[in-house]
CSV table of C-alpha atoms in Angstrom, one decimal:
chain,number,residue,atom,x,y,z
A,1286,MET,CA,18.6,-10.8,26.4
A,1287,THR,CA,15.3,-12.5,25.8
A,1288,VAL,CA,14.8,-14.2,22.4
A,1289,VAL,CA,11.4,-13.6,20.9
A,1290,ARG,CA,9.9,-16.9,19.7
A,1291,ALA,CA,6.5,-15.7,18.7
A,1292,LEU,CA,5.0,-13.0,16.5
A,1293,TYR,CA,1.4,-12.1,17.2
A,1294,LEU,CA,-0.5,-10.7,14.2
A,1295,THR,CA,-3.4,-8.6,15.4
A,1296,SER,CA,-5.9,-6.1,13.9
A,1297,VAL,CA,-8.5,-3.7,15.1
A,1298,GLU,CA,-11.3,-4.7,12.8
A,1299,ALA,CA,-12.5,-7.5,10.5
A,1300,GLU,CA,-11.2,-7.9,7.0
A,1301,SER,CA,-7.9,-6.1,7.5
A,1302,GLY,CA,-5.9,-8.5,5.3
A,1303,LYS,CA,-4.3,-10.1,8.3
A,1304,SER,CA,-4.3,-13.6,6.7
A,1305,VAL,CA,-2.5,-12.3,3.6
A,1306,VAL,CA,0.2,-10.8,5.8
A,1307,ALA,CA,0.4,-14.1,7.7
A,1308,LEU,CA,0.9,-16.0,4.4
A,1309,GLY,CA,3.7,-13.7,3.4
A,1310,LEU,CA,5.4,-13.9,6.8
A,1311,MET,CA,5.2,-17.7,6.7
A,1312,GLU,CA,6.8,-17.8,3.3
A,1313,THR,CA,9.8,-15.9,4.8
A,1314,LEU,CA,9.9,-17.9,8.1
A,1315,THR,CA,9.9,-21.3,6.5
A,1316,ARG,CA,12.9,-20.3,4.4
A,1317,SER,CA,14.9,-19.2,7.4
A,1318,VAL,CA,13.7,-21.1,10.5
A,1319,SER,CA,13.9,-24.9,10.9
A,1320,ARG,CA,10.8,-25.6,12.9
A,1321,VAL,CA,8.0,-23.1,12.4
A,1322,GLY,CA,4.6,-23.4,13.9
A,1323,TYR,CA,1.3,-21.7,13.2
A,1324,PHE,CA,-1.3,-21.0,15.9
A,1325,ARG,CA,-4.7,-19.4,16.1
A,1326,PRO,CA,-5.9,-18.6,19.7
A,1327,VAL,CA,-9.6,-18.6,18.8
A,1328,ILE,CA,-11.2,-20.3,15.8
A,1329,ARG,CA,-14.8,-20.3,14.7
A,1330,ALA,CA,-16.8,-23.2,16.2
A,1331,GLY,CA,-18.3,-25.7,13.8
A,1332,ASP,CA,-18.2,-29.1,12.3
A,1333,GLU,CA,-15.7,-28.2,9.6
A,1334,ALA,CA,-11.9,-27.7,10.1
A,1335,ASP,CA,-10.6,-24.2,10.1
A,1336,LYS,CA,-9.6,-23.5,6.5
A,1337,ARG,CA,-6.7,-21.3,7.4
A,1338,ILE,CA,-5.2,-23.8,9.8
A,1339,GLU,CA,-5.4,-26.5,7.1
A,1340,LEU,CA,-3.9,-24.2,4.5
A,1341,PHE,CA,-0.9,-23.4,6.7
A,1342,ARG,CA,-0.4,-26.9,7.8
A,1343,THR,CA,-0.5,-28.3,4.2
A,1344,ARG,CA,1.2,-25.5,2.3
A,1345,TYR,CA,4.1,-25.2,4.7
A,1346,ARG,CA,4.2,-28.9,5.7
A,1347,LEU,CA,4.1,-28.0,9.4
A,1348,ASP,CA,4.9,-30.7,11.9
A,1349,GLN,CA,1.8,-30.2,14.0
A,1350,SER,CA,-1.7,-31.7,14.2
A,1351,TYR,CA,-4.9,-29.7,13.6
A,1352,ASP,CA,-5.7,-29.9,17.3
A,1353,GLU,CA,-2.3,-28.4,18.2
A,1354,SER,CA,-3.0,-25.4,16.0
A,1355,PHE,CA,-5.6,-23.5,18.0
A,1356,GLY,CA,-6.4,-22.6,21.5
A,1357,VAL,CA,-10.2,-22.5,21.9
A,1358,THR,CA,-13.3,-22.2,19.8
A,1359,SER,CA,-15.6,-19.1,19.5
A,1360,ASP,CA,-18.2,-21.0,21.5
A,1361,GLU,CA,-15.9,-21.1,24.5
A,1362,THR,CA,-15.5,-17.3,24.4
A,1363,ARG,CA,-19.2,-16.5,24.2
A,1364,ASP,CA,-19.7,-16.5,28.0
A,1365,PHE,CA,-17.3,-13.5,28.2
A,1366,GLY,CA,-17.9,-10.0,26.9
A,1367,GLY,CA,-17.3,-6.4,27.3
A,1368,ASN,CA,-13.7,-5.6,28.2
A,1369,HIS,CA,-13.5,-8.5,30.7
A,1370,VAL,CA,-11.0,-11.2,29.7
A,1371,ASP,CA,-11.4,-14.3,31.8
A,1372,PRO,CA,-8.0,-15.5,33.1
A,1373,ALA,CA,-9.2,-19.2,32.8
A,1374,LEU,CA,-9.9,-18.7,29.1
A,1375,VAL,CA,-6.5,-17.1,28.5
A,1376,SER,CA,-4.8,-19.9,30.5
A,1377,ARG,CA,-6.4,-22.6,28.3
A,1378,ILE,CA,-5.1,-20.8,25.2
A,1379,ILE,CA,-1.6,-20.3,26.6
A,1380,GLU,CA,-1.4,-23.9,27.7
A,1381,ARG,CA,-2.2,-25.1,24.2
A,1382,PHE,CA,0.2,-22.6,22.6
A,1383,ARG,CA,3.0,-23.8,24.9
A,1384,ARG,CA,2.6,-27.4,23.9
A,1385,LEU,CA,3.1,-26.4,20.3
A,1386,ALA,CA,5.9,-23.8,21.0
A,1387,ASN,CA,7.9,-26.3,22.9
A,1388,ARG,CA,8.5,-28.2,19.7
A,1389,CYS,CA,9.1,-25.1,17.5
A,1390,ASP,CA,11.9,-22.6,17.0
A,1391,PHE,CA,9.3,-19.9,16.2
A,1392,VAL,CA,5.5,-19.7,16.1
A,1393,LEU,CA,3.4,-17.3,14.0
A,1394,VAL,CA,0.2,-16.5,15.9
A,1395,GLU,CA,-2.7,-15.1,13.9
A,1396,GLY,CA,-5.1,-13.3,16.3
A,1397,THR,CA,-8.9,-13.3,16.2
A,1398,ASP,CA,-10.9,-12.2,13.3
A,1399,HIS,CA,-13.1,-9.6,15.0
A,1400,LEU,CA,-16.3,-11.4,14.2
A,1401,SER,CA,-17.9,-11.1,17.6
A,1402,ALA,CA,-20.3,-8.3,18.7
A,1403,SER,CA,-17.6,-6.6,20.8
A,1404,LYS,CA,-14.4,-5.3,19.0
A,1405,ALA,CA,-13.2,-4.0,22.3
A,1406,PHE,CA,-13.4,-7.4,23.9
A,1407,GLU,CA,-11.6,-9.0,21.0
A,1408,PHE,CA,-8.8,-6.4,21.0
A,1409,ALA,CA,-8.4,-6.8,24.8
A,1410,LEU,CA,-8.4,-10.6,24.4
A,1411,ASN,CA,-5.7,-10.4,21.7
A,1412,ALA,CA,-3.6,-8.1,23.7
A,1413,GLU,CA,-3.9,-10.3,26.8
A,1414,ILE,CA,-3.0,-13.4,24.9
A,1415,ALA,CA,0.0,-11.7,23.2
A,1416,SER,CA,1.2,-10.5,26.6
A,1417,ASN,CA,1.0,-13.9,28.2
A,1418,LEU,CA,2.8,-15.5,25.3
A,1419,GLY,CA,5.7,-13.1,25.6
A,1420,ALA,CA,5.2,-12.3,21.9
A,1421,VAL,CA,5.9,-9.2,20.0
A,1422,ALA,CA,3.0,-7.8,17.9
A,1423,LEU,CA,2.6,-6.8,14.3
A,1424,ILE,CA,-0.6,-4.8,13.7
A,1425,VAL,CA,-2.5,-5.1,10.4
A,1426,LEU,CA,-4.9,-2.4,9.4
A,1427,THR,CA,-7.0,-1.6,6.4
A,1428,ALA,CA,-7.2,1.9,4.9
A,1429,GLN,CA,-10.2,1.0,2.8
A,1430,ASP,CA,-13.0,3.5,3.4
A,1431,HIS,CA,-11.0,5.2,6.1
A,1432,ALA,CA,-9.4,8.7,6.0
A,1433,PRO,CA,-5.7,8.9,6.8
A,1434,ALA,CA,-6.4,10.4,10.2
A,1435,GLN,CA,-8.7,7.4,11.0
A,1436,VAL,CA,-6.0,4.9,10.1
A,1437,ASN,CA,-3.4,6.9,12.1
A,1438,GLY,CA,-5.8,7.1,15.1
A,1439,ALA,CA,-6.5,3.3,15.0
A,1440,LEU,CA,-2.8,2.5,14.8
A,1441,THR,CA,-1.9,4.8,17.7
A,1442,ALA,CA,-4.7,3.3,19.8
A,1443,ALA,CA,-3.6,-0.2,19.0
A,1444,ILE,CA,0.0,0.5,19.8
A,1445,ASP,CA,-1.0,2.2,23.1
A,1446,GLY,CA,-3.4,-0.7,24.0
A,1447,LEU,CA,-0.8,-3.3,23.4
A,1448,GLY,CA,1.8,-1.3,25.2
A,1449,GLU,CA,-0.4,-1.0,28.3
A,1450,ARG,CA,-0.2,-4.8,28.5
A,1451,GLY,CA,3.5,-4.9,28.0
A,1452,VAL,CA,3.4,-6.1,24.3
A,1453,PRO,CA,5.9,-4.4,22.1
A,1454,THR,CA,4.8,-3.5,18.6
A,1455,VAL,CA,7.5,-4.3,16.0
A,1456,GLY,CA,5.6,-2.9,13.0
A,1457,ALA,CA,2.4,-2.4,11.1
A,1458,PHE,CA,1.0,-3.3,7.7
A,1459,VAL,CA,-1.7,-1.0,6.2
A,1460,ASN,CA,-3.6,-2.8,3.5
A,1461,ARG,CA,-6.0,-1.5,0.8
A,1462,VAL,CA,-4.5,2.0,0.8
């Protein structure tokens, strides 16, 4: 029996409420797991530190450096687009994740924020990363300005897309209902 050591939070669009779900999950994890880590595969490039990483590291007193908390920056993903996920990019992310995971009992992974021009590329990237991590996925959706059929369709498509890459979905949160 394989023990799952990573939970991958993913969404199908921006502003789904994924970070709020991540905070709630981390509250629970830090109460029941000795060594918890937090990892973001892709962060926005820039001169300032990622605010979510810093929030998680300080709020939950995580035993990890800032540099151990992410895979690559958005600048490093710009050369790739469409539905093509470059294996070298995924390898860099996985390598950085494993360095952190080797010191943790469990790692909460918060997927990308869907801020690029291609939502299809970001979903494919998240699915590919989750698959390579051996993680299970938790999908976060927003119902704001969406009909119930749209939310159901997005959830079904996300579950199917993850399943095609061998990533089991353990649940879904629908925010802003």
